[in-house]
Amino acid sequence: MKKIFATFAACTLLVLNSAVVFGWGPKGHDIVAAIAEKHLSDKTKTALAEMFDGHSIVYYSSWMDGIQNSPEWTTKYSHTKTWHYANVDKGETYQTMKKNDKGDVVTALTTMTATLKTYYPDNLYRISEDDIKMIVHMVGDMHCPMHAGRLSDLGGNKMKVRWFGRNTNLHSVWDSKMIDSARAWSYSEWCEHLDVLDPEHVQMYWAGNFEEWFMETVGNAAKIYEYVENLEEENPNLSYQFVYDFSPMLEDRLVVAGIRLAYVLNSIFDPEANVTFAELAEKFYTE
Ligand SMILES: [Zn+2]
């Protein structure tokens, strides 16, 4: 009986481990979507509420991970498998990195949103729920540091570390363990405590494009790799000190991702809202 249980436990762990390979865990995606909701224009909010029959974007924030277990995965969604990340080796940029033939988070977001923006204002009905659920998820993943990790270690998946004494890898630490260890907050409490930026800062984060936003994440990943490598330990044990040192980065990534997700959704459903904000930003910087 014990042996059966041990085998079951090992299988469960294997499933859990493979499940967390693909992005922020559910809480990270919920936080990003909840922050985004606070920055949507009324018109965008209405369009999304109609599209999702009253469900929120938080409700669908991890849908793109979930579909990998759906019966429709092979026939309908398997082409999205690599759209959660882009792996960039040390010293490379998105421009110079070896691109994945099957696509990556930057290409997927860039092409998808470029198409959706052309539907405004008369053809918004052509936008599918799936498109929006994917955008909600991918903007989150794009800001998760190890989703811009190195190709040589598969985004930190092959970089063995311990987390409070337990064996894991650097990718898994950033998907969910950092969030769970940093605070005992619910996703809505994270949102409440992080989303305190003044409007000028919000507009500042709206500048740039997907590639530039992604390169910020590459910079985050580089700092994490450097820190871990400087420990000069085989299988280093990361714990309280790591949580303390990297909490500011974690908070920054979550809040910036949320704000940018709102910008992207507004740019699809209510571009005038963003223009107004941009004009305000320009005024702020020229005064
Ligand atoms: Zn993902």
PDB file of C-alpha atoms and ligand atoms in Angstrom:
ATOM      1  CA  MET A   1       0.000   0.000   0.000  1.00  0.00           C
ATOM      2  CA  LYS A   2       2.803   2.320   0.954  1.00  0.00           C
ATOM      3  CA  LYS A   3       4.527   1.610  -2.327  1.00  0.00           C
ATOM      4  CA  ILE A   4       1.356   2.341  -4.302  1.00  0.00           C
ATOM      5  CA  PHE A   5       0.980   5.615  -2.471  1.00  0.00           C
ATOM      6  CA  ALA A   6       4.620   6.518  -3.134  1.00  0.00           C
ATOM      7  CA  THR A   7       4.163   5.820  -6.857  1.00  0.00           C
ATOM      8  CA  PHE A   8       0.962   7.855  -6.897  1.00  0.00           C
ATOM      9  CA  ALA A   9       2.695  10.729  -5.104  1.00  0.00           C
ATOM     10  CA  ALA A  10       5.607  10.625  -7.543  1.00  0.00           C
ATOM     11  CA  CYS A  11       3.228  10.715 -10.528  1.00  0.00           C
ATOM     12  CA  THR A  12       1.287  13.592  -9.013  1.00  0.00           C
ATOM     13  CA  LEU A  13       4.513  15.504  -8.501  1.00  0.00           C
ATOM     14  CA  LEU A  14       5.512  14.824 -12.095  1.00  0.00           C
ATOM     15  CA  VAL A  15       2.184  16.161 -13.348  1.00  0.00           C
ATOM     16  CA  LEU A  16       2.451  19.209 -11.109  1.00  0.00           C
ATOM     17  CA  ASN A  17       6.015  19.838 -12.226  1.00  0.00           C
ATOM     18  CA  SER A  18       5.126  19.661 -15.890  1.00  0.00           C
ATOM     19  CA  ALA A  19       2.085  21.860 -15.307  1.00  0.00           C
ATOM     20  CA  VAL A  20       4.103  24.739 -13.897  1.00  0.00           C
ATOM     21  CA  VAL A  21       6.490  24.872 -16.818  1.00  0.00           C
ATOM     22  CA  PHE A  22       4.217  27.167 -18.748  1.00  0.00           C
ATOM     23  CA  GLY A  23       3.970  30.476 -16.896  1.00  0.00           C
ATOM     24  CA  TRP A  24       3.045  32.382 -13.828  1.00  0.00           C
ATOM     25  CA  GLY A  25       0.986  30.012 -11.716  1.00  0.00           C
ATOM     26  CA  PRO A  26      -2.748  30.783 -11.504  1.00  0.00           C
ATOM     27  CA  LYS A  27      -2.262  33.361  -8.777  1.00  0.00           C
ATOM     28  CA  GLY A  28       0.259  35.373 -10.808  1.00  0.00           C
ATOM     29  CA  HIS A  29      -2.068  35.469 -13.812  1.00  0.00           C
ATOM     30  CA  ASP A  30      -5.034  36.386 -11.605  1.00  0.00           C
ATOM     31  CA  ILE A  31      -3.079  39.288 -10.084  1.00  0.00           C
ATOM     32  CA  VAL A  32      -2.054  40.618 -13.509  1.00  0.00           C
ATOM     33  CA  ALA A  33      -5.624  40.395 -14.852  1.00  0.00           C
ATOM     34  CA  ALA A  34      -7.122  41.966 -11.720  1.00  0.00           C
ATOM     35  CA  ILE A  35      -4.743  44.925 -11.968  1.00  0.00           C
ATOM     36  CA  ALA A  36      -5.570  45.279 -15.676  1.00  0.00           C
ATOM     37  CA  GLU A  37      -9.294  45.396 -14.909  1.00  0.00           C
ATOM     38  CA  LYS A  38      -8.776  48.531 -12.842  1.00  0.00           C
ATOM     39  CA  HIS A  39      -7.254  50.347 -15.820  1.00  0.00           C
ATOM     40  CA  LEU A  40      -9.722  49.403 -18.542  1.00  0.00           C
ATOM     41  CA  SER A  41     -11.896  52.096 -20.060  1.00  0.00           C
ATOM     42  CA  ASP A  42     -15.665  51.776 -19.570  1.00  0.00           C
ATOM     43  CA  LYS A  43     -16.110  50.917 -23.223  1.00  0.00           C
ATOM     44  CA  THR A  44     -13.519  48.112 -23.049  1.00  0.00           C
ATOM     45  CA  LYS A  45     -15.105  46.795 -19.856  1.00  0.00           C
ATOM     46  CA  THR A  46     -18.506  46.659 -21.533  1.00  0.00           C
ATOM     47  CA  ALA A  47     -17.131  44.885 -24.612  1.00  0.00           C
ATOM     48  CA  LEU A  48     -15.376  42.276 -22.469  1.00  0.00           C
ATOM     49  CA  ALA A  49     -18.399  41.713 -20.218  1.00  0.00           C
ATOM     50  CA  GLU A  50     -20.546  41.054 -23.303  1.00  0.00           C
ATOM     51  CA  MET A  51     -17.963  38.760 -24.808  1.00  0.00           C
ATOM     52  CA  PHE A  52     -17.553  36.673 -21.654  1.00  0.00           C
ATOM     53  CA  ASP A  53     -21.188  36.671 -20.501  1.00  0.00           C
ATOM     54  CA  GLY A  54     -20.292  38.533 -17.348  1.00  0.00           C
ATOM     55  CA  HIS A  55     -17.182  36.531 -16.459  1.00  0.00           C
ATOM     56  CA  SER A  56     -14.098  38.616 -15.806  1.00  0.00           C
ATOM     57  CA  ILE A  57     -10.684  38.440 -17.456  1.00  0.00           C
ATOM     58  CA  VAL A  58      -9.435  37.139 -14.094  1.00  0.00           C
ATOM     59  CA  TYR A  59     -11.721  34.145 -14.587  1.00  0.00           C
ATOM     60  CA  TYR A  60      -9.973  33.328 -17.857  1.00  0.00           C
ATOM     61  CA  SER A  61      -6.439  34.393 -16.999  1.00  0.00           C
ATOM     62  CA  SER A  62      -5.046  30.826 -16.880  1.00  0.00           C
ATOM     63  CA  TRP A  63      -7.324  29.413 -19.569  1.00  0.00           C
ATOM     64  CA  MET A  64      -4.395  29.160 -21.968  1.00  0.00           C
ATOM     65  CA  ASP A  65      -2.588  26.808 -19.587  1.00  0.00           C
ATOM     66  CA  GLY A  66      -5.736  24.788 -18.993  1.00  0.00           C
ATOM     67  CA  ILE A  67      -6.457  24.102 -22.671  1.00  0.00           C
ATOM     68  CA  GLN A  68      -3.334  21.970 -22.810  1.00  0.00           C
ATOM     69  CA  ASN A  69      -5.391  19.345 -20.988  1.00  0.00           C
ATOM     70  CA  SER A  70      -8.547  19.816 -23.081  1.00  0.00           C
ATOM     71  CA  PRO A  71      -9.817  17.272 -25.623  1.00  0.00           C
ATOM     72  CA  GLU A  72      -9.492  20.008 -28.259  1.00  0.00           C
ATOM     73  CA  TRP A  73      -5.790  20.526 -27.623  1.00  0.00           C
ATOM     74  CA  THR A  74      -4.502  18.431 -30.512  1.00  0.00           C
ATOM     75  CA  THR A  75      -7.046  19.522 -33.089  1.00  0.00           C
ATOM     76  CA  LYS A  76      -7.502  23.162 -32.174  1.00  0.00           C
ATOM     77  CA  TYR A  77      -4.869  24.606 -29.874  1.00  0.00           C
ATOM     78  CA  SER A  78      -1.573  22.703 -30.032  1.00  0.00           C
ATOM     79  CA  HIS A  79      -0.053  25.384 -32.290  1.00  0.00           C
ATOM     80  CA  THR A  80      -0.015  27.679 -29.222  1.00  0.00           C
ATOM     81  CA  LYS A  81       2.296  25.415 -27.197  1.00  0.00           C
ATOM     82  CA  THR A  82       5.358  27.662 -27.517  1.00  0.00           C
ATOM     83  CA  TRP A  83       3.506  30.982 -27.219  1.00  0.00           C
ATOM     84  CA  HIS A  84       4.075  31.321 -23.462  1.00  0.00           C
ATOM     85  CA  TYR A  85       7.756  32.277 -23.588  1.00  0.00           C
ATOM     86  CA  ALA A  86      10.834  33.065 -25.655  1.00  0.00           C
ATOM     87  CA  ASN A  87      14.192  31.683 -24.546  1.00  0.00           C
ATOM     88  CA  VAL A  88      17.130  34.038 -24.966  1.00  0.00           C
ATOM     89  CA  ASP A  89      20.669  32.894 -24.280  1.00  0.00           C
ATOM     90  CA  LYS A  90      23.147  35.061 -22.392  1.00  0.00           C
ATOM     91  CA  GLY A  91      24.265  38.089 -24.378  1.00  0.00           C
ATOM     92  CA  GLU A  92      21.500  37.695 -26.979  1.00  0.00           C
ATOM     93  CA  THR A  93      18.518  39.950 -27.655  1.00  0.00           C
ATOM     94  CA  TYR A  94      15.139  39.133 -29.143  1.00  0.00           C
ATOM     95  CA  GLN A  95      16.545  40.305 -32.479  1.00  0.00           C
ATOM     96  CA  THR A  96      19.649  38.105 -32.362  1.00  0.00           C
ATOM     97  CA  MET A  97      18.292  35.050 -30.533  1.00  0.00           C
ATOM     98  CA  LYS A  98      17.568  31.786 -32.291  1.00  0.00           C
ATOM     99  CA  LYS A  99      13.841  31.956 -33.015  1.00  0.00           C
ATOM    100  CA  ASN A 100      11.534  29.039 -32.394  1.00  0.00           C
ATOM    101  CA  ASP A 101       9.910  28.003 -35.701  1.00  0.00           C
ATOM    102  CA  LYS A 102       6.681  27.313 -33.838  1.00  0.00           C
ATOM    103  CA  GLY A 103       6.409  30.887 -32.571  1.00  0.00           C
ATOM    104  CA  ASP A 104       6.972  32.573 -29.233  1.00  0.00           C
ATOM    105  CA  VAL A 105       5.252  34.991 -26.892  1.00  0.00           C
ATOM    106  CA  VAL A 106       6.540  38.123 -28.656  1.00  0.00           C
ATOM    107  CA  THR A 107       5.582  37.078 -32.187  1.00  0.00           C
ATOM    108  CA  ALA A 108       2.221  35.691 -31.088  1.00  0.00           C
ATOM    109  CA  LEU A 109       1.241  38.875 -29.237  1.00  0.00           C
ATOM    110  CA  THR A 110       2.548  41.202 -31.945  1.00  0.00           C
ATOM    111  CA  THR A 111       0.759  39.517 -34.827  1.00  0.00           C
ATOM    112  CA  MET A 112      -2.444  38.774 -32.949  1.00  0.00           C
ATOM    113  CA  THR A 113      -2.977  42.287 -31.613  1.00  0.00           C
ATOM    114  CA  ALA A 114      -2.007  43.895 -34.940  1.00  0.00           C
ATOM    115  CA  THR A 115      -4.821  41.934 -36.593  1.00  0.00           C
ATOM    116  CA  LEU A 116      -7.370  42.594 -33.843  1.00  0.00           C
ATOM    117  CA  LYS A 117      -6.719  46.336 -33.918  1.00  0.00           C
ATOM    118  CA  THR A 118      -7.797  46.457 -37.564  1.00  0.00           C
ATOM    119  CA  TYR A 119     -11.298  45.341 -36.533  1.00  0.00           C
ATOM    120  CA  TYR A 120     -12.010  48.609 -34.742  1.00  0.00           C
ATOM    121  CA  PRO A 121     -14.608  50.076 -34.853  1.00  0.00           C
ATOM    122  CA  ASP A 122     -16.934  48.245 -37.268  1.00  0.00           C
ATOM    123  CA  ASN A 123     -15.756  44.644 -37.125  1.00  0.00           C
ATOM    124  CA  LEU A 124     -15.242  44.020 -33.425  1.00  0.00           C
ATOM    125  CA  TYR A 125     -17.648  41.072 -33.725  1.00  0.00           C
ATOM    126  CA  ARG A 126     -14.833  39.207 -35.513  1.00  0.00           C
ATOM    127  CA  ILE A 127     -12.749  39.086 -32.338  1.00  0.00           C
ATOM    128  CA  SER A 128     -13.057  35.692 -30.710  1.00  0.00           C
ATOM    129  CA  GLU A 129     -13.114  34.919 -27.002  1.00  0.00           C
ATOM    130  CA  ASP A 130     -10.085  32.693 -27.518  1.00  0.00           C
ATOM    131  CA  ASP A 131      -8.047  35.593 -28.938  1.00  0.00           C
ATOM    132  CA  ILE A 132      -8.694  37.723 -25.871  1.00  0.00           C
ATOM    133  CA  LYS A 133      -8.141  34.897 -23.375  1.00  0.00           C
ATOM    134  CA  MET A 134      -4.772  34.262 -25.015  1.00  0.00           C
ATOM    135  CA  ILE A 135      -3.757  37.915 -24.933  1.00  0.00           C
ATOM    136  CA  VAL A 136      -4.699  38.159 -21.241  1.00  0.00           C
ATOM    137  CA  HIS A 137      -2.490  35.163 -20.510  1.00  0.00           C
ATOM    138  CA  MET A 138       0.449  35.966 -22.767  1.00  0.00           C
ATOM    139  CA  VAL A 139       0.945  39.544 -21.561  1.00  0.00           C
ATOM    140  CA  GLY A 140       1.271  38.039 -18.074  1.00  0.00           C
ATOM    141  CA  ASP A 141       3.722  35.352 -19.157  1.00  0.00           C
ATOM    142  CA  MET A 142       5.809  37.877 -21.062  1.00  0.00           C
ATOM    143  CA  HIS A 143       6.553  39.649 -17.765  1.00  0.00           C
ATOM    144  CA  CYS A 144       7.482  36.477 -15.850  1.00  0.00           C
ATOM    145  CA  PRO A 145      11.306  36.558 -15.682  1.00  0.00           C
ATOM    146  CA  MET A 146      12.024  32.930 -16.443  1.00  0.00           C
ATOM    147  CA  HIS A 147       9.798  33.126 -19.521  1.00  0.00           C
ATOM    148  CA  ALA A 148      12.666  35.107 -20.954  1.00  0.00           C
ATOM    149  CA  GLY A 149      15.201  32.663 -19.512  1.00  0.00           C
ATOM    150  CA  ARG A 150      18.035  31.062 -21.423  1.00  0.00           C
ATOM    151  CA  LEU A 151      17.537  28.520 -24.163  1.00  0.00           C
ATOM    152  CA  SER A 152      20.559  26.578 -22.861  1.00  0.00           C
ATOM    153  CA  ASP A 153      18.704  25.630 -19.658  1.00  0.00           C
ATOM    154  CA  LEU A 154      15.166  25.780 -21.091  1.00  0.00           C
ATOM    155  CA  GLY A 155      14.193  28.955 -19.285  1.00  0.00           C
ATOM    156  CA  GLY A 156      15.663  27.851 -15.958  1.00  0.00           C
ATOM    157  CA  ASN A 157      13.900  24.467 -16.027  1.00  0.00           C
ATOM    158  CA  LYS A 158      17.257  22.704 -16.054  1.00  0.00           C
ATOM    159  CA  MET A 159      18.826  25.014 -13.466  1.00  0.00           C
ATOM    160  CA  LYS A 160      18.538  23.059 -10.259  1.00  0.00           C
ATOM    161  CA  VAL A 161      18.034  24.975  -7.029  1.00  0.00           C
ATOM    162  CA  ARG A 162      16.449  24.257  -3.677  1.00  0.00           C
ATOM    163  CA  TRP A 163      13.575  26.352  -2.396  1.00  0.00           C
ATOM    164  CA  PHE A 164      13.509  26.435   1.390  1.00  0.00           C
ATOM    165  CA  GLY A 165      15.410  23.121   1.287  1.00  0.00           C
ATOM    166  CA  ARG A 166      13.288  21.323  -1.313  1.00  0.00           C
ATOM    167  CA  ASN A 167      14.620  20.381  -4.721  1.00  0.00           C
ATOM    168  CA  THR A 168      13.165  22.364  -7.610  1.00  0.00           C
ATOM    169  CA  ASN A 169      14.391  24.529 -10.479  1.00  0.00           C
ATOM    170  CA  LEU A 170      14.715  28.238 -11.129  1.00  0.00           C
ATOM    171  CA  HIS A 171      11.781  28.338 -13.546  1.00  0.00           C
ATOM    172  CA  SER A 172       9.395  26.871 -11.020  1.00  0.00           C
ATOM    173  CA  VAL A 173      10.610  29.313  -8.353  1.00  0.00           C
ATOM    174  CA  TRP A 174       9.442  32.218 -10.502  1.00  0.00           C
ATOM    175  CA  ASP A 175       6.193  30.733 -11.753  1.00  0.00           C
ATOM    176  CA  SER A 176       4.630  30.369  -8.347  1.00  0.00           C
ATOM    177  CA  LYS A 177       6.966  29.794  -5.406  1.00  0.00           C
ATOM    178  CA  MET A 178       8.120  33.405  -5.121  1.00  0.00           C
ATOM    179  CA  ILE A 179       4.533  34.667  -5.055  1.00  0.00           C
ATOM    180  CA  ASP A 180       3.436  32.075  -2.517  1.00  0.00           C
ATOM    181  CA  SER A 181       6.429  32.715  -0.233  1.00  0.00           C
ATOM    182  CA  ALA A 182       6.503  36.515  -0.459  1.00  0.00           C
ATOM    183  CA  ARG A 183       3.019  37.171   0.932  1.00  0.00           C
ATOM    184  CA  ALA A 184       0.052  35.257   2.266  1.00  0.00           C
ATOM    185  CA  TRP A 185      -2.257  37.449   0.175  1.00  0.00           C
ATOM    186  CA  SER A 186      -5.103  36.422  -2.102  1.00  0.00           C
ATOM    187  CA  TYR A 187      -4.902  37.612  -5.708  1.00  0.00           C
ATOM    188  CA  SER A 188      -7.244  40.505  -4.897  1.00  0.00           C
ATOM    189  CA  GLU A 189      -5.119  41.549  -1.926  1.00  0.00           C
ATOM    190  CA  TRP A 190      -2.028  41.528  -4.156  1.00  0.00           C
ATOM    191  CA  CYS A 191      -3.935  43.728  -6.583  1.00  0.00           C
ATOM    192  CA  GLU A 192      -5.094  46.101  -3.870  1.00  0.00           C
ATOM    193  CA  HIS A 193      -1.601  46.557  -2.412  1.00  0.00           C
ATOM    194  CA  LEU A 194       0.348  46.767  -5.694  1.00  0.00           C
ATOM    195  CA  ASP A 195      -1.922  48.903  -7.822  1.00  0.00           C
ATOM    196  CA  VAL A 196      -1.136  52.229  -6.190  1.00  0.00           C
ATOM    197  CA  LEU A 197       0.684  53.996  -9.029  1.00  0.00           C
ATOM    198  CA  ASP A 198      -0.190  57.555  -9.911  1.00  0.00           C
ATOM    199  CA  PRO A 199      -1.549  58.142 -13.457  1.00  0.00           C
ATOM    200  CA  GLU A 200       1.766  59.492 -14.745  1.00  0.00           C
ATOM    201  CA  HIS A 201       3.558  56.268 -13.860  1.00  0.00           C
ATOM    202  CA  VAL A 202       0.798  54.220 -15.389  1.00  0.00           C
ATOM    203  CA  GLN A 203       1.196  56.063 -18.679  1.00  0.00           C
ATOM    204  CA  MET A 204       4.965  55.670 -18.528  1.00  0.00           C
ATOM    205  CA  TYR A 205       4.600  51.895 -18.552  1.00  0.00           C
ATOM    206  CA  TRP A 206       2.368  52.058 -21.610  1.00  0.00           C
ATOM    207  CA  ALA A 207       5.264  53.255 -23.762  1.00  0.00           C
ATOM    208  CA  GLY A 208       7.049  50.747 -25.971  1.00  0.00           C
ATOM    209  CA  ASN A 209       6.068  47.645 -27.890  1.00  0.00           C
ATOM    210  CA  PHE A 210       5.947  43.932 -27.147  1.00  0.00           C
ATOM    211  CA  GLU A 211       9.565  43.380 -28.110  1.00  0.00           C
ATOM    212  CA  GLU A 212      10.772  46.207 -25.855  1.00  0.00           C
ATOM    213  CA  TRP A 213       8.604  44.987 -22.987  1.00  0.00           C
ATOM    214  CA  PHE A 214       9.978  41.499 -23.454  1.00  0.00           C
ATOM    215  CA  MET A 215      13.585  42.762 -23.411  1.00  0.00           C
ATOM    216  CA  GLU A 216      12.899  44.250 -19.970  1.00  0.00           C
ATOM    217  CA  THR A 217      12.047  40.734 -18.830  1.00  0.00           C
ATOM    218  CA  VAL A 218      15.265  39.448 -20.406  1.00  0.00           C
ATOM    219  CA  GLY A 219      17.065  42.016 -18.221  1.00  0.00           C
ATOM    220  CA  ASN A 220      15.228  40.725 -15.143  1.00  0.00           C
ATOM    221  CA  ALA A 221      16.172  37.153 -15.965  1.00  0.00           C
ATOM    222  CA  ALA A 222      19.827  38.165 -16.395  1.00  0.00           C
ATOM    223  CA  LYS A 223      19.871  39.653 -12.872  1.00  0.00           C
ATOM    224  CA  ILE A 224      18.408  36.458 -11.428  1.00  0.00           C
ATOM    225  CA  TYR A 225      20.921  34.237 -13.238  1.00  0.00           C
ATOM    226  CA  GLU A 226      23.780  36.455 -12.100  1.00  0.00           C
ATOM    227  CA  TYR A 227      22.622  36.333  -8.480  1.00  0.00           C
ATOM    228  CA  VAL A 228      22.280  32.551  -8.453  1.00  0.00           C
ATOM    229  CA  GLU A 229      25.584  32.003 -10.269  1.00  0.00           C
ATOM    230  CA  ASN A 230      27.377  34.307  -7.855  1.00  0.00           C
ATOM    231  CA  LEU A 231      26.344  32.026  -5.002  1.00  0.00           C
ATOM    232  CA  GLU A 232      28.842  29.571  -6.556  1.00  0.00           C
ATOM    233  CA  GLU A 233      27.049  26.581  -5.101  1.00  0.00           C
ATOM    234  CA  GLU A 234      25.825  23.407  -6.680  1.00  0.00           C
ATOM    235  CA  ASN A 235      22.048  23.271  -6.217  1.00  0.00           C
ATOM    236  CA  PRO A 236      21.936  26.437  -4.046  1.00  0.00           C
ATOM    237  CA  ASN A 237      19.275  26.800  -1.379  1.00  0.00           C
ATOM    238  CA  LEU A 238      17.175  29.898  -2.035  1.00  0.00           C
ATOM    239  CA  SER A 239      15.004  31.081   0.827  1.00  0.00           C
ATOM    240  CA  TYR A 240      14.267  34.194   2.912  1.00  0.00           C
ATOM    241  CA  GLN A 241      17.164  36.235   1.523  1.00  0.00           C
ATOM    242  CA  PHE A 242      16.145  35.526  -2.077  1.00  0.00           C
ATOM    243  CA  VAL A 243      12.522  36.446  -1.330  1.00  0.00           C
ATOM    244  CA  TYR A 244      13.684  39.698   0.263  1.00  0.00           C
ATOM    245  CA  ASP A 245      16.105  40.562  -2.533  1.00  0.00           C
ATOM    246  CA  PHE A 246      13.716  39.825  -5.396  1.00  0.00           C
ATOM    247  CA  SER A 247      10.341  40.920  -4.000  1.00  0.00           C
ATOM    248  CA  PRO A 248      10.695  44.392  -5.561  1.00  0.00           C
ATOM    249  CA  MET A 249      11.256  42.767  -8.975  1.00  0.00           C
ATOM    250  CA  LEU A 250       8.326  40.415  -8.480  1.00  0.00           C
ATOM    251  CA  GLU A 251       5.993  43.257  -7.533  1.00  0.00           C
ATOM    252  CA  ASP A 252       7.197  45.415 -10.407  1.00  0.00           C
ATOM    253  CA  ARG A 253       6.635  42.650 -12.976  1.00  0.00           C
ATOM    254  CA  LEU A 254       3.108  41.919 -11.770  1.00  0.00           C
ATOM    255  CA  VAL A 255       1.940  45.512 -11.656  1.00  0.00           C
ATOM    256  CA  VAL A 256       3.592  46.521 -14.937  1.00  0.00           C
ATOM    257  CA  ALA A 257       2.127  43.474 -16.691  1.00  0.00           C
ATOM    258  CA  GLY A 258      -1.340  44.394 -15.411  1.00  0.00           C
ATOM    259  CA  ILE A 259      -1.097  47.986 -16.536  1.00  0.00           C
ATOM    260  CA  ARG A 260       0.176  46.991 -19.973  1.00  0.00           C
ATOM    261  CA  LEU A 261      -2.519  44.365 -20.381  1.00  0.00           C
ATOM    262  CA  ALA A 262      -5.118  47.100 -19.847  1.00  0.00           C
ATOM    263  CA  TYR A 263      -3.363  49.215 -22.465  1.00  0.00           C
ATOM    264  CA  VAL A 264      -3.405  46.368 -24.994  1.00  0.00           C
ATOM    265  CA  LEU A 265      -7.093  45.598 -24.399  1.00  0.00           C
ATOM    266  CA  ASN A 266      -8.029  49.276 -24.612  1.00  0.00           C
ATOM    267  CA  SER A 267      -6.068  49.571 -27.849  1.00  0.00           C
ATOM    268  CA  ILE A 268      -8.294  46.841 -29.333  1.00  0.00           C
ATOM    269  CA  PHE A 269     -11.714  47.832 -27.985  1.00  0.00           C
ATOM    270  CA  ASP A 270     -11.368  51.550 -27.285  1.00  0.00           C
ATOM    271  CA  PRO A 271      -8.215  53.045 -28.825  1.00  0.00           C
ATOM    272  CA  GLU A 272      -9.403  56.594 -28.137  1.00  0.00           C
ATOM    273  CA  ALA A 273      -9.050  55.911 -24.418  1.00  0.00           C
ATOM    274  CA  ASN A 274      -5.330  55.286 -24.822  1.00  0.00           C
ATOM    275  CA  VAL A 275      -4.853  58.308 -27.067  1.00  0.00           C
ATOM    276  CA  THR A 276      -6.364  60.473 -24.366  1.00  0.00           C
ATOM    277  CA  PHE A 277      -4.054  58.996 -21.761  1.00  0.00           C
ATOM    278  CA  ALA A 278      -1.057  59.392 -24.075  1.00  0.00           C
ATOM    279  CA  GLU A 279      -1.874  63.053 -24.584  1.00  0.00           C
ATOM    280  CA  LEU A 280      -2.049  63.496 -20.850  1.00  0.00           C
ATOM    281  CA  ALA A 281       1.345  61.829 -20.532  1.00  0.00           C
ATOM    282  CA  GLU A 282       2.843  64.123 -23.140  1.00  0.00           C
ATOM    283  CA  LYS A 283       1.510  67.109 -21.246  1.00  0.00           C
ATOM    284  CA  PHE A 284       3.061  65.768 -18.048  1.00  0.00           C
ATOM    285  CA  TYR A 285       6.506  65.354 -19.576  1.00  0.00           C
ATOM    286  CA  THR A 286       6.592  68.706 -21.341  1.00  0.00           C
ATOM    287  CA  GLU A 287       5.549  70.788 -18.353  1.00  0.00           C
TER     288      GLU A 287
HETATM  289 ZN    ZN B   1       1.560  30.387 -19.712  1.00  0.00          ZN
END
